[in-house]
mmCIF file of C-alpha atoms and ligand atoms in Angstrom:
data_model
loop_
_atom_site.group_PDB
_atom_site.id
_atom_site.type_symbol
_atom_site.label_atom_id
_atom_site.label_comp_id
_atom_site.label_asym_id
_atom_site.label_seq_id
_atom_site.Cartn_x
_atom_site.Cartn_y
_atom_site.Cartn_z
ATOM 1 C CA MET A 615 -1.251 5.719 -2.215
ATOM 2 C CA TYR A 616 2.377 4.892 -3.114
ATOM 3 C CA LYS A 617 5.268 7.220 -2.338
ATOM 4 C CA VAL A 618 8.194 7.707 -4.566
ATOM 5 C CA THR A 619 11.026 9.816 -3.843
ATOM 6 C CA VAL A 620 12.840 11.294 -6.960
ATOM 7 C CA LEU A 621 16.540 12.224 -6.847
ATOM 8 C CA GLU A 622 17.062 14.120 -9.879
ATOM 9 C CA GLY A 623 20.769 14.222 -9.574
ATOM 10 C CA ASP A 624 23.262 16.249 -12.060
ATOM 11 C CA GLY A 625 23.635 16.598 -15.740
ATOM 12 C CA ILE A 626 20.687 15.039 -17.590
ATOM 13 C CA GLY A 627 19.303 13.541 -14.494
ATOM 14 C CA PRO A 628 16.786 16.388 -13.955
ATOM 15 C CA GLU A 629 15.511 15.962 -17.651
ATOM 16 C CA ILE A 630 15.232 12.036 -17.723
ATOM 17 C CA THR A 631 13.609 11.799 -14.246
ATOM 18 C CA ARG A 632 11.179 14.677 -15.314
ATOM 19 C CA GLU A 633 10.265 12.399 -18.440
ATOM 20 C CA ALA A 634 9.959 9.211 -16.178
ATOM 21 C CA VAL A 635 7.865 10.897 -13.385
ATOM 22 C CA ARG A 636 5.390 11.945 -16.427
ATOM 23 C CA VAL A 637 5.296 8.275 -17.529
ATOM 24 C CA LEU A 638 4.571 7.114 -13.884
ATOM 25 C CA LYS A 639 1.845 9.693 -13.616
ATOM 26 C CA ALA A 640 0.226 8.380 -16.803
ATOM 27 C CA ALA A 641 0.516 4.695 -16.040
ATOM 28 C CA ALA A 642 -1.019 5.444 -12.623
ATOM 29 C CA GLU A 643 -4.057 7.392 -14.123
ATOM 30 C CA LYS A 644 -4.390 4.591 -16.734
ATOM 31 C CA TYR A 645 -4.208 1.742 -14.140
ATOM 32 C CA ASN A 646 -6.223 3.375 -11.240
ATOM 33 C CA PHE A 647 -3.705 4.037 -8.546
ATOM 34 C CA ASN A 648 -1.834 7.099 -7.031
ATOM 35 C CA ILE A 649 1.385 8.155 -6.506
ATOM 36 C CA ASP A 650 2.723 10.801 -4.483
ATOM 37 C CA PHE A 651 6.404 12.145 -5.448
ATOM 38 C CA ASP A 652 8.631 13.494 -3.067
ATOM 39 C CA TYR A 653 12.030 15.251 -4.338
ATOM 40 C CA ALA A 654 15.348 15.216 -2.383
ATOM 41 C CA LEU A 655 18.855 16.265 -3.289
ATOM 42 C CA LEU A 656 21.704 13.912 -4.105
ATOM 43 C CA GLY A 657 25.349 14.427 -5.772
ATOM 44 C CA GLY A 658 26.420 17.556 -7.224
ATOM 45 C CA ALA A 659 22.996 19.475 -6.654
ATOM 46 C CA ALA A 660 23.302 18.555 -3.042
ATOM 47 C CA ILE A 661 26.963 19.836 -2.802
ATOM 48 C CA ASP A 662 25.981 23.023 -4.200
ATOM 49 C CA ALA A 663 22.936 23.556 -2.214
ATOM 50 C CA VAL A 664 24.180 22.039 1.305
ATOM 51 C CA GLY A 665 27.653 21.217 0.847
ATOM 52 C CA THR A 666 27.331 17.434 1.017
ATOM 53 C CA PRO A 667 26.581 14.936 -1.703
ATOM 54 C CA LEU A 668 24.205 13.024 0.543
ATOM 55 C CA PRO A 669 22.329 15.341 3.156
ATOM 56 C CA GLU A 670 20.586 13.387 6.108
ATOM 57 C CA ASP A 671 17.247 14.698 4.629
ATOM 58 C CA THR A 672 17.591 12.686 1.682
ATOM 59 C CA VAL A 673 18.180 9.403 3.456
ATOM 60 C CA LYS A 674 15.065 10.211 5.652
ATOM 61 C CA ARG A 675 12.995 10.892 2.697
ATOM 62 C CA CYS A 676 13.822 7.732 0.881
ATOM 63 C CA LYS A 677 13.438 5.783 3.771
ATOM 64 C CA ALA A 678 9.898 6.958 4.250
ATOM 65 C CA SER A 679 8.993 6.210 0.525
ATOM 66 C CA ASP A 680 8.005 3.025 -1.290
ATOM 67 C CA ALA A 681 10.721 3.251 -3.880
ATOM 68 C CA VAL A 682 13.358 5.724 -5.095
ATOM 69 C CA LEU A 683 13.931 6.828 -8.872
ATOM 70 C CA LEU A 684 17.333 8.194 -9.436
ATOM 71 C CA GLY A 685 18.656 10.094 -12.590
ATOM 72 C CA ALA A 686 22.426 10.002 -12.277
ATOM 73 C CA VAL A 687 25.276 12.107 -10.514
ATOM 74 C CA GLY A 688 28.590 13.765 -11.246
ATOM 75 C CA GLY A 689 30.107 16.101 -13.757
ATOM 76 C CA PRO A 690 33.144 18.143 -14.451
ATOM 77 C CA LYS A 691 31.985 20.894 -12.150
ATOM 78 C CA TRP A 692 32.734 18.644 -9.058
ATOM 79 C CA ASP A 693 35.531 16.405 -10.583
ATOM 80 C CA ASN A 694 38.252 18.132 -8.510
ATOM 81 C CA LEU A 695 36.826 17.558 -5.115
ATOM 82 C CA SER A 696 38.315 14.884 -2.700
ATOM 83 C CA GLY A 697 36.889 11.337 -2.603
ATOM 84 C CA ASP A 698 34.124 11.518 0.152
ATOM 85 C CA MET A 699 32.985 15.021 -1.170
ATOM 86 C CA ARG A 700 32.603 14.191 -4.903
ATOM 87 C CA PRO A 701 29.045 13.295 -6.151
ATOM 88 C CA GLU A 702 29.743 9.527 -6.400
ATOM 89 C CA ALA A 703 30.214 9.271 -2.723
ATOM 90 C CA GLY A 704 26.526 10.430 -2.633
ATOM 91 C CA LEU A 705 25.529 7.335 -4.634
ATOM 92 C CA LEU A 706 27.459 4.790 -2.731
ATOM 93 C CA GLY A 707 26.343 6.381 0.317
ATOM 94 C CA ILE A 708 22.810 6.358 -0.518
ATOM 95 C CA ARG A 709 23.032 2.582 -1.622
ATOM 96 C CA LYS A 710 24.616 1.786 1.840
ATOM 97 C CA ALA A 711 22.236 3.824 3.867
ATOM 98 C CA LEU A 712 19.097 1.998 2.304
ATOM 99 C CA GLY A 713 20.734 -1.451 2.805
ATOM 100 C CA LEU A 714 20.654 -2.162 -0.996
ATOM 101 C CA TYR A 715 22.189 -5.631 -1.326
ATOM 102 C CA ALA A 716 20.978 -6.984 -4.676
ATOM 103 C CA ASN A 717 21.548 -5.192 -7.995
ATOM 104 C CA LEU A 718 19.397 -6.180 -10.733
ATOM 105 C CA ARG A 719 20.566 -5.341 -14.370
ATOM 106 C CA PRO A 720 18.675 -6.596 -17.215
ATOM 107 C CA SER A 721 20.388 -6.611 -20.528
ATOM 108 C CA LYS A 722 18.390 -7.339 -23.630
ATOM 109 C CA VAL A 723 18.277 -6.804 -27.299
ATOM 110 C CA PHE A 724 15.402 -4.686 -28.417
ATOM 111 C CA LYS A 725 14.166 -6.258 -31.683
ATOM 112 C CA PRO A 726 14.342 -2.861 -33.472
ATOM 113 C CA LEU A 727 17.953 -2.211 -32.108
ATOM 114 C CA LYS A 728 19.141 -5.519 -32.913
ATOM 115 C CA ASN A 729 21.897 -4.137 -35.617
ATOM 116 C CA ALA A 730 23.489 -1.976 -32.458
ATOM 117 C CA SER A 731 24.684 -4.981 -30.902
ATOM 118 C CA PRO A 732 28.282 -5.892 -31.395
ATOM 119 C CA LEU A 733 27.116 -9.669 -31.855
ATOM 120 C CA LYS A 734 25.713 -10.963 -35.261
ATOM 121 C CA LEU A 735 22.180 -11.584 -34.165
ATOM 122 C CA GLY A 736 19.430 -13.720 -36.342
ATOM 123 C CA ASP A 737 15.874 -12.784 -36.618
ATOM 124 C CA THR A 738 15.119 -15.263 -33.840
ATOM 125 C CA ALA A 739 18.624 -15.110 -31.710
ATOM 126 C CA CYS A 740 17.706 -12.209 -29.436
ATOM 127 C CA PHE A 741 18.381 -12.418 -25.699
ATOM 128 C CA ASP A 742 16.999 -11.070 -22.701
ATOM 129 C CA VAL A 743 19.284 -11.837 -19.645
ATOM 130 C CA MET A 744 18.824 -10.634 -15.889
ATOM 131 C CA ILE A 745 21.900 -10.279 -13.984
ATOM 132 C CA VAL A 746 21.311 -10.404 -10.056
ATOM 133 C CA ARG A 747 24.660 -8.866 -8.351
ATOM 134 C CA GLU A 748 25.339 -9.282 -4.658
ATOM 135 C CA LEU A 749 26.026 -5.384 -3.791
ATOM 136 C CA THR A 750 27.014 -5.165 -0.083
ATOM 137 C CA GLY A 751 29.586 -8.131 0.586
ATOM 138 C CA GLY A 752 32.547 -10.128 -0.938
ATOM 139 C CA ILE A 753 35.770 -8.640 -1.720
ATOM 140 C CA TYR A 754 34.951 -4.968 -2.153
ATOM 141 C CA PHE A 755 34.007 -5.168 1.630
ATOM 142 C CA GLY A 756 36.667 -7.412 2.805
ATOM 143 C CA LYS A 757 39.658 -6.785 4.892
ATOM 144 C CA ARG A 758 42.389 -5.167 2.933
ATOM 145 C CA GLY A 759 45.893 -3.898 3.508
ATOM 146 C CA ARG A 760 49.402 -3.556 2.384
ATOM 147 C CA PHE A 761 52.544 -4.936 4.028
ATOM 148 C CA GLU A 762 56.073 -6.015 3.473
ATOM 149 C CA ARG A 763 57.244 -9.539 3.243
ATOM 150 C CA ASP A 764 61.126 -10.120 3.074
ATOM 151 C CA GLY A 765 61.539 -6.557 1.824
ATOM 152 C CA VAL A 766 59.162 -6.855 -0.884
ATOM 153 C CA ALA A 767 55.814 -4.678 -1.006
ATOM 154 C CA CYS A 768 52.606 -6.598 -1.037
ATOM 155 C CA ALA A 769 48.701 -5.996 -0.814
ATOM 156 C CA PHE A 770 45.804 -8.019 -0.182
ATOM 157 C CA ASP A 771 42.131 -8.034 -0.350
ATOM 158 C CA THR A 772 39.742 -10.709 1.160
ATOM 159 C CA GLU A 773 36.639 -12.310 -0.173
ATOM 160 C CA GLU A 774 34.093 -13.117 2.657
ATOM 161 C CA TYR A 775 30.308 -14.074 2.325
ATOM 162 C CA SER A 776 28.183 -15.211 5.348
ATOM 163 C CA GLN A 777 25.338 -17.875 4.581
ATOM 164 C CA PRO A 778 22.466 -15.351 5.176
ATOM 165 C CA GLU A 779 24.263 -12.900 2.564
ATOM 166 C CA ILE A 780 24.224 -15.627 0.045
ATOM 167 C CA GLU A 781 20.794 -17.139 1.107
ATOM 168 C CA ARG A 782 18.924 -13.531 0.382
ATOM 169 C CA ILE A 783 20.523 -12.877 -2.787
ATOM 170 C CA ALA A 784 19.814 -16.354 -3.849
ATOM 171 C CA GLU A 785 16.193 -16.162 -2.843
ATOM 172 C CA ILE A 786 15.833 -13.110 -4.971
ATOM 173 C CA ALA A 787 17.326 -14.744 -7.959
ATOM 174 C CA PHE A 788 15.132 -17.839 -7.784
ATOM 175 C CA GLU A 789 12.036 -15.791 -7.053
ATOM 176 C CA LEU A 790 12.952 -13.550 -10.438
ATOM 177 C CA ALA A 791 13.549 -16.878 -12.394
ATOM 178 C CA MET A 792 10.088 -17.866 -11.160
ATOM 179 C CA SER A 793 8.568 -14.976 -12.671
ATOM 180 C CA ARG A 794 10.490 -15.086 -16.071
ATOM 181 C CA ASN A 795 11.521 -18.298 -17.837
ATOM 182 C CA GLY A 796 12.581 -20.642 -14.875
ATOM 183 C CA ARG A 797 15.940 -20.868 -15.283
ATOM 184 C CA LEU A 798 18.859 -19.688 -13.039
ATOM 185 C CA CYS A 799 22.575 -19.780 -13.399
ATOM 186 C CA SER A 800 24.918 -19.159 -10.483
ATOM 187 C CA VAL A 801 28.324 -17.895 -11.627
ATOM 188 C CA ASP A 802 31.417 -18.763 -9.287
ATOM 189 C CA LYS A 803 34.644 -20.045 -9.075
ATOM 190 C CA ALA A 804 34.243 -22.909 -7.186
ATOM 191 C CA ASN A 805 37.222 -24.707 -8.558
ATOM 192 C CA VAL A 806 39.659 -22.487 -6.903
ATOM 193 C CA LEU A 807 38.002 -20.212 -4.335
ATOM 194 C CA GLU A 808 36.645 -21.608 -0.888
ATOM 195 C CA SER A 809 34.299 -18.722 -0.683
ATOM 196 C CA SER A 810 32.802 -19.614 -4.129
ATOM 197 C CA ARG A 811 32.515 -23.585 -2.858
ATOM 198 C CA PHE A 812 30.557 -21.937 -0.002
ATOM 199 C CA TRP A 813 28.193 -19.879 -2.471
ATOM 200 C CA ARG A 814 27.547 -22.815 -4.599
ATOM 201 C CA GLU A 815 26.521 -25.214 -1.573
ATOM 202 C CA THR A 816 24.706 -22.371 0.004
ATOM 203 C CA VAL A 817 22.672 -21.941 -3.579
ATOM 204 C CA LEU A 818 22.100 -25.564 -4.044
ATOM 205 C CA ARG A 819 20.696 -25.754 -0.488
ATOM 206 C CA VAL A 820 18.132 -22.551 -1.377
ATOM 207 C CA SER A 821 17.255 -24.382 -4.558
ATOM 208 C CA GLU A 822 15.431 -27.053 -2.650
ATOM 209 C CA LYS A 823 12.692 -24.294 -1.956
ATOM 210 C CA TYR A 824 12.403 -23.993 -5.551
ATOM 211 C CA PRO A 825 12.063 -27.272 -7.232
ATOM 212 C CA GLU A 826 10.206 -25.477 -10.358
ATOM 213 C CA VAL A 827 13.444 -23.562 -11.233
ATOM 214 C CA GLU A 828 16.139 -25.264 -13.390
ATOM 215 C CA LEU A 829 19.365 -24.502 -11.572
ATOM 216 C CA SER A 830 22.870 -24.608 -13.277
ATOM 217 C CA HIS A 831 26.351 -23.424 -12.304
ATOM 218 C CA LEU A 832 29.007 -22.046 -14.216
ATOM 219 C CA TYR A 833 32.596 -20.834 -13.514
ATOM 220 C CA VAL A 834 32.940 -17.049 -14.024
ATOM 221 C CA ASP A 835 35.429 -17.325 -16.823
ATOM 222 C CA ASN A 836 33.068 -19.783 -18.773
ATOM 223 C CA CYS A 837 30.089 -17.568 -18.172
ATOM 224 C CA ALA A 838 32.117 -14.542 -19.556
ATOM 225 C CA MET A 839 32.785 -16.797 -22.649
ATOM 226 C CA GLN A 840 29.146 -17.835 -22.958
ATOM 227 C CA LEU A 841 27.632 -14.358 -22.615
ATOM 228 C CA VAL A 842 29.537 -13.535 -26.025
ATOM 229 C CA LYS A 843 28.882 -16.731 -27.600
ATOM 230 C CA ALA A 844 25.306 -17.521 -26.838
ATOM 231 C CA PRO A 845 23.805 -14.979 -24.515
ATOM 232 C CA TRP A 846 20.341 -16.454 -25.387
ATOM 233 C CA GLN A 847 20.991 -19.394 -23.231
ATOM 234 C CA PHE A 848 20.848 -17.244 -20.154
ATOM 235 C CA ASP A 849 17.665 -16.234 -18.127
ATOM 236 C CA VAL A 850 18.815 -15.203 -14.715
ATOM 237 C CA ILE A 851 22.204 -15.030 -13.566
ATOM 238 C CA VAL A 852 23.088 -14.704 -9.781
ATOM 239 C CA THR A 853 26.560 -13.987 -8.679
ATOM 240 C CA SER A 854 28.855 -12.224 -6.177
ATOM 241 C CA ASN A 855 29.773 -8.542 -6.045
ATOM 242 C CA LEU A 856 32.973 -8.619 -7.839
ATOM 243 C CA PHE A 857 31.950 -11.220 -10.632
ATOM 244 C CA GLY A 858 28.652 -9.309 -10.962
ATOM 245 C CA ASP A 859 30.228 -6.070 -11.466
ATOM 246 C CA ILE A 860 32.310 -7.424 -14.380
ATOM 247 C CA LEU A 861 29.521 -9.652 -16.108
ATOM 248 C CA SER A 862 26.822 -7.113 -15.739
ATOM 249 C CA ASP A 863 28.969 -4.530 -17.904
ATOM 250 C CA GLU A 864 29.863 -7.284 -20.362
ATOM 251 C CA ALA A 865 26.119 -7.955 -20.790
ATOM 252 C CA ALA A 866 25.115 -4.202 -21.104
ATOM 253 C CA MET A 867 27.695 -3.894 -24.082
ATOM 254 C CA ILE A 868 26.510 -6.757 -25.981
ATOM 255 C CA SER A 869 23.068 -5.526 -26.022
ATOM 256 C CA GLY A 870 24.728 -2.491 -28.071
ATOM 257 C CA SER A 871 22.295 0.104 -26.286
ATOM 258 C CA ILE A 872 23.889 0.789 -22.930
ATOM 259 C CA GLY A 873 21.892 4.050 -23.116
ATOM 260 C CA MET A 874 18.486 1.942 -22.820
ATOM 261 C CA LEU A 875 19.304 -0.101 -20.044
ATOM 262 C CA PRO A 876 17.533 0.368 -16.475
ATOM 263 C CA SER A 877 18.665 -1.003 -13.306
ATOM 264 C CA ALA A 878 17.170 -1.771 -9.607
ATOM 265 C CA SER A 879 18.956 -2.122 -6.300
ATOM 266 C CA LEU A 880 16.635 -3.888 -3.927
ATOM 267 C CA SER A 881 16.763 -4.240 -0.061
ATOM 268 C CA SER A 882 14.455 -6.325 2.124
ATOM 269 C CA GLY A 883 10.782 -6.506 1.405
ATOM 270 C CA SER A 884 9.611 -4.610 -1.856
ATOM 271 C CA PHE A 885 11.553 -1.384 -1.298
ATOM 272 C CA GLY A 886 14.164 -0.401 -3.967
ATOM 273 C CA LEU A 887 16.153 2.166 -5.635
ATOM 274 C CA TYR A 888 15.738 2.221 -9.615
ATOM 275 C CA GLU A 889 18.161 3.983 -12.037
ATOM 276 C CA PRO A 890 19.336 4.231 -15.519
ATOM 277 C CA VAL A 891 22.695 2.190 -16.251
ATOM 278 C CA HIS A 892 24.353 5.654 -17.836
ATOM 279 C CA GLY A 893 25.644 8.531 -16.278
ATOM 280 C CA SER A 894 24.816 12.164 -15.984
ATOM 281 C CA ALA A 895 25.794 12.843 -19.716
ATOM 282 C CA PRO A 896 27.147 16.439 -18.883
ATOM 283 C CA ASP A 897 28.008 16.741 -22.724
ATOM 284 C CA ILE A 898 24.284 16.719 -23.943
ATOM 285 C CA ALA A 899 22.789 18.079 -20.653
ATOM 286 C CA GLY A 900 20.222 20.953 -21.570
ATOM 287 C CA THR A 901 19.960 20.266 -25.228
ATOM 288 C CA GLY A 902 17.003 18.308 -25.067
ATOM 289 C CA LYS A 903 18.661 15.376 -26.768
ATOM 290 C CA ALA A 904 18.788 12.838 -23.934
ATOM 291 C CA ASN A 905 17.332 9.450 -24.320
ATOM 292 C CA PRO A 906 14.911 9.104 -21.656
ATOM 293 C CA LEU A 907 14.083 5.581 -22.215
ATOM 294 C CA ALA A 908 16.695 3.818 -19.878
ATOM 295 C CA THR A 909 15.101 5.941 -17.003
ATOM 296 C CA ILE A 910 11.517 5.050 -18.333
ATOM 297 C CA LEU A 911 12.365 1.486 -18.127
ATOM 298 C CA SER A 912 13.819 1.837 -14.549
ATOM 299 C CA ALA A 913 10.426 3.304 -13.736
ATOM 300 C CA ALA A 914 8.748 0.162 -15.097
ATOM 301 C CA MET A 915 10.915 -1.873 -12.962
ATOM 302 C CA LEU A 916 9.820 0.114 -10.143
ATOM 303 C CA LEU A 917 6.063 -0.483 -10.975
ATOM 304 C CA LYS A 918 6.527 -3.932 -11.328
ATOM 305 C CA ILE A 919 8.833 -4.797 -8.319
ATOM 306 C CA SER A 920 8.219 -2.305 -5.537
ATOM 307 C CA LEU A 921 4.646 -1.115 -6.281
ATOM 308 C CA LYS A 922 3.585 -4.721 -7.768
ATOM 309 C CA GLN A 923 1.918 -2.910 -10.384
ATOM 310 C CA GLU A 924 2.684 -5.498 -13.032
ATOM 311 C CA ALA A 925 0.075 -4.597 -15.787
ATOM 312 C CA ALA A 926 1.300 -1.031 -15.799
ATOM 313 C CA ALA A 927 4.804 -1.974 -15.935
ATOM 314 C CA ALA A 928 4.205 -4.171 -18.775
ATOM 315 C CA ALA A 929 2.141 -1.513 -20.681
ATOM 316 C CA VAL A 930 5.135 0.880 -20.114
ATOM 317 C CA GLU A 931 7.841 -1.883 -21.325
ATOM 318 C CA GLY A 932 5.423 -2.599 -24.521
ATOM 319 C CA ALA A 933 5.062 1.485 -24.957
ATOM 320 C CA VAL A 934 9.009 1.525 -25.309
ATOM 321 C CA ASP A 935 9.422 -1.277 -27.514
ATOM 322 C CA ALA A 936 6.635 0.157 -29.911
ATOM 323 C CA VAL A 937 8.030 3.754 -29.925
ATOM 324 C CA LEU A 938 11.734 2.259 -31.104
ATOM 325 C CA SER A 939 9.994 1.507 -34.465
ATOM 326 C CA GLN A 940 8.469 5.154 -34.898
ATOM 327 C CA MET A 941 11.293 7.410 -33.652
ATOM 328 C CA ARG A 942 14.791 7.782 -32.085
ATOM 329 C CA THR A 943 16.906 10.278 -30.237
ATOM 330 C CA PRO A 944 20.205 10.889 -31.692
ATOM 331 C CA ASP A 945 22.203 8.269 -29.594
ATOM 332 C CA ILE A 946 20.246 5.620 -31.149
ATOM 333 C CA TYR A 947 19.157 7.035 -34.372
ATOM 334 C CA GLU A 948 19.059 5.099 -37.729
ATOM 335 C CA ASP A 949 18.207 6.345 -41.488
ATOM 336 C CA GLY A 950 14.310 6.325 -42.219
ATOM 337 C CA LEU A 951 12.814 7.000 -38.802
ATOM 338 C CA ARG A 952 11.737 10.169 -36.978
ATOM 339 C CA LYS A 953 14.316 12.193 -35.023
ATOM 340 C CA ALA A 954 12.963 12.941 -31.650
ATOM 341 C CA GLY A 955 14.108 14.891 -28.604
ATOM 342 C CA THR A 956 13.817 13.772 -24.845
ATOM 343 C CA CYS A 957 10.223 15.323 -24.365
ATOM 344 C CA GLU A 958 8.637 14.170 -27.885
ATOM 345 C CA MET A 959 10.016 10.556 -27.140
ATOM 346 C CA THR A 960 8.141 10.319 -23.866
ATOM 347 C CA ASP A 961 5.015 12.010 -25.316
ATOM 348 C CA ALA A 962 4.878 9.085 -27.830
ATOM 349 C CA VAL A 963 5.628 6.577 -25.007
ATOM 350 C CA ILE A 964 2.723 8.217 -22.951
ATOM 351 C CA SER A 965 0.382 7.999 -26.050
ATOM 352 C CA LEU A 966 1.149 4.219 -26.308
ATOM 353 C CA ILE A 967 0.486 3.246 -22.834
HETATM 354 P P1 NAD B 1027 27.787 8.661 -19.316
HETATM 355 O O1 NAD B 1027 27.234 7.619 -19.319
HETATM 356 O O2 NAD B 1027 27.450 9.850 -18.638
HETATM 357 O O3 NAD B 1027 28.045 9.340 -20.969
HETATM 358 C C1 NAD B 1027 28.834 8.459 -21.864
HETATM 359 C C2 NAD B 1027 28.348 8.890 -23.364
HETATM 360 O O4 NAD B 1027 27.067 8.326 -23.435
HETATM 361 C C3 NAD B 1027 28.118 10.249 -23.369
HETATM 362 O O5 NAD B 1027 28.589 10.730 -24.823
HETATM 363 C C4 NAD B 1027 26.857 10.604 -23.123
HETATM 364 O O6 NAD B 1027 26.335 11.772 -24.074
HETATM 365 C C5 NAD B 1027 26.148 9.644 -23.698
HETATM 366 N N1 NAD B 1027 25.015 9.235 -22.869
HETATM 367 C C6 NAD B 1027 24.553 8.848 -21.719
HETATM 368 N N2 NAD B 1027 23.442 8.824 -21.508
HETATM 369 C C7 NAD B 1027 22.742 9.253 -22.388
HETATM 370 C C8 NAD B 1027 21.492 9.241 -22.697
HETATM 371 N N3 NAD B 1027 20.355 8.894 -21.778
HETATM 372 N N4 NAD B 1027 21.055 9.785 -23.893
HETATM 373 C C9 NAD B 1027 21.938 10.087 -25.017
HETATM 374 N N5 NAD B 1027 23.262 9.916 -24.631
HETATM 375 C C10 NAD B 1027 23.644 9.312 -23.261
HETATM 376 O O7 NAD B 1027 29.593 8.476 -18.956
HETATM 377 P P2 NAD B 1027 30.573 9.288 -18.648
HETATM 378 O O8 NAD B 1027 30.810 10.358 -19.829
HETATM 379 O O9 NAD B 1027 31.750 8.342 -18.214
HETATM 380 O O10 NAD B 1027 30.223 10.121 -17.090
HETATM 381 C C11 NAD B 1027 29.672 11.389 -17.121
HETATM 382 C C12 NAD B 1027 29.495 11.762 -15.735
HETATM 383 O O11 NAD B 1027 28.562 10.659 -15.260
HETATM 384 C C13 NAD B 1027 30.727 11.493 -14.707
HETATM 385 O O12 NAD B 1027 30.640 12.479 -13.773
HETATM 386 C C14 NAD B 1027 30.579 10.303 -13.906
HETATM 387 O O13 NAD B 1027 31.060 9.994 -12.836
HETATM 388 C C15 NAD B 1027 28.845 10.161 -14.062
HETATM 389 N N6 NAD B 1027 28.369 8.746 -13.841
HETATM 390 C C16 NAD B 1027 27.464 8.618 -13.118
HETATM 391 C C17 NAD B 1027 26.686 7.425 -12.729
HETATM 392 C C18 NAD B 1027 25.411 7.109 -12.109
HETATM 393 O O14 NAD B 1027 24.887 8.383 -11.625
HETATM 394 N N7 NAD B 1027 25.054 6.228 -11.709
HETATM 395 C C19 NAD B 1027 27.057 6.369 -13.806
HETATM 396 C C20 NAD B 1027 28.205 6.634 -14.659
HETATM 397 C C21 NAD B 1027 28.826 7.709 -14.728
#
């Protein structure tokens, strides 16, 4: 029996997680395993109920589970609260409390949605890239400050990485490359930054354990160009916190369907937190129009990575691909297809599993 904690969050969060849970239950039944679902509060819902965006009880429940499924947090109701009392503080807090150091963001073109990509994609030139971003180190967590030099105001941030921090993210990326097409591109700025030279040396050393994986290196500026020019050249990309933040958003946009993209944040072992890339969409909350597929695909990642139920994960992904040729929610609607709401789209996915 697996245990999954669900953090519904705010806005469309409860609607889309409800659908993903229905899909997980259907996949579990079909592939003969059991999932026990627990629910805990996060974000605005937690502020309203107990006065804090990340209650202790939520951290405890997540730590006692095999994986966490998260909807999204935030909304105008809480926009005027101060920084550490805002719903987003709950999101950053839970990632930190659970030691989630690897962020996995796939960006792919679903063939039926290829016209949504801002790139001109021929029939065969579709892409499927996995970006692995280091999430708990680097310049976002380094020493920073302000000072004055010769009467001029200055500010600084520091990029710092330890060898174990680089090794553990590189290992996740090599393992992923092994389970995909066997290619890994490490992205840095080793022509300028000492921390990048150290990153490259360390990734090279880790690569000795993975002779089957074809490793390449790119400077981040070149990678940003290559992602737009020919994204199909990439399989897995591994990079630091700052570079990964920027490149994963770029990769998401070129897929043309940001509302379709899942993500995973992993800690040691197989534990992970899974959530859609999009936010809580307060403008459509409660209308039954939210696209549940990014959350359903996050659930598929949960099945594959944390529960090791690879056949069930593949069945869910296949069902999502197939449903796109039958019906669409308004955000991805195209003429000639059936219009569907959140529940109807999920029903179709379930029937295709
Ligand atoms: P958003 O992603 O919530 O919405 C942007 C646009 O995309 C909106 O028009 C929305 O209706 C649409 N959209 C998003 N998800 C959709 C879905 N599943 N189906 C159909 N349409 C969808 O981004 P935003 O408007 O910038 O932010 C709204 C709130 O979400 C803010 O409070 C923000 O802080 C929060 N947010 C949370 C997360 C998170 O929880 N990880 C991420 C981003 C934004």
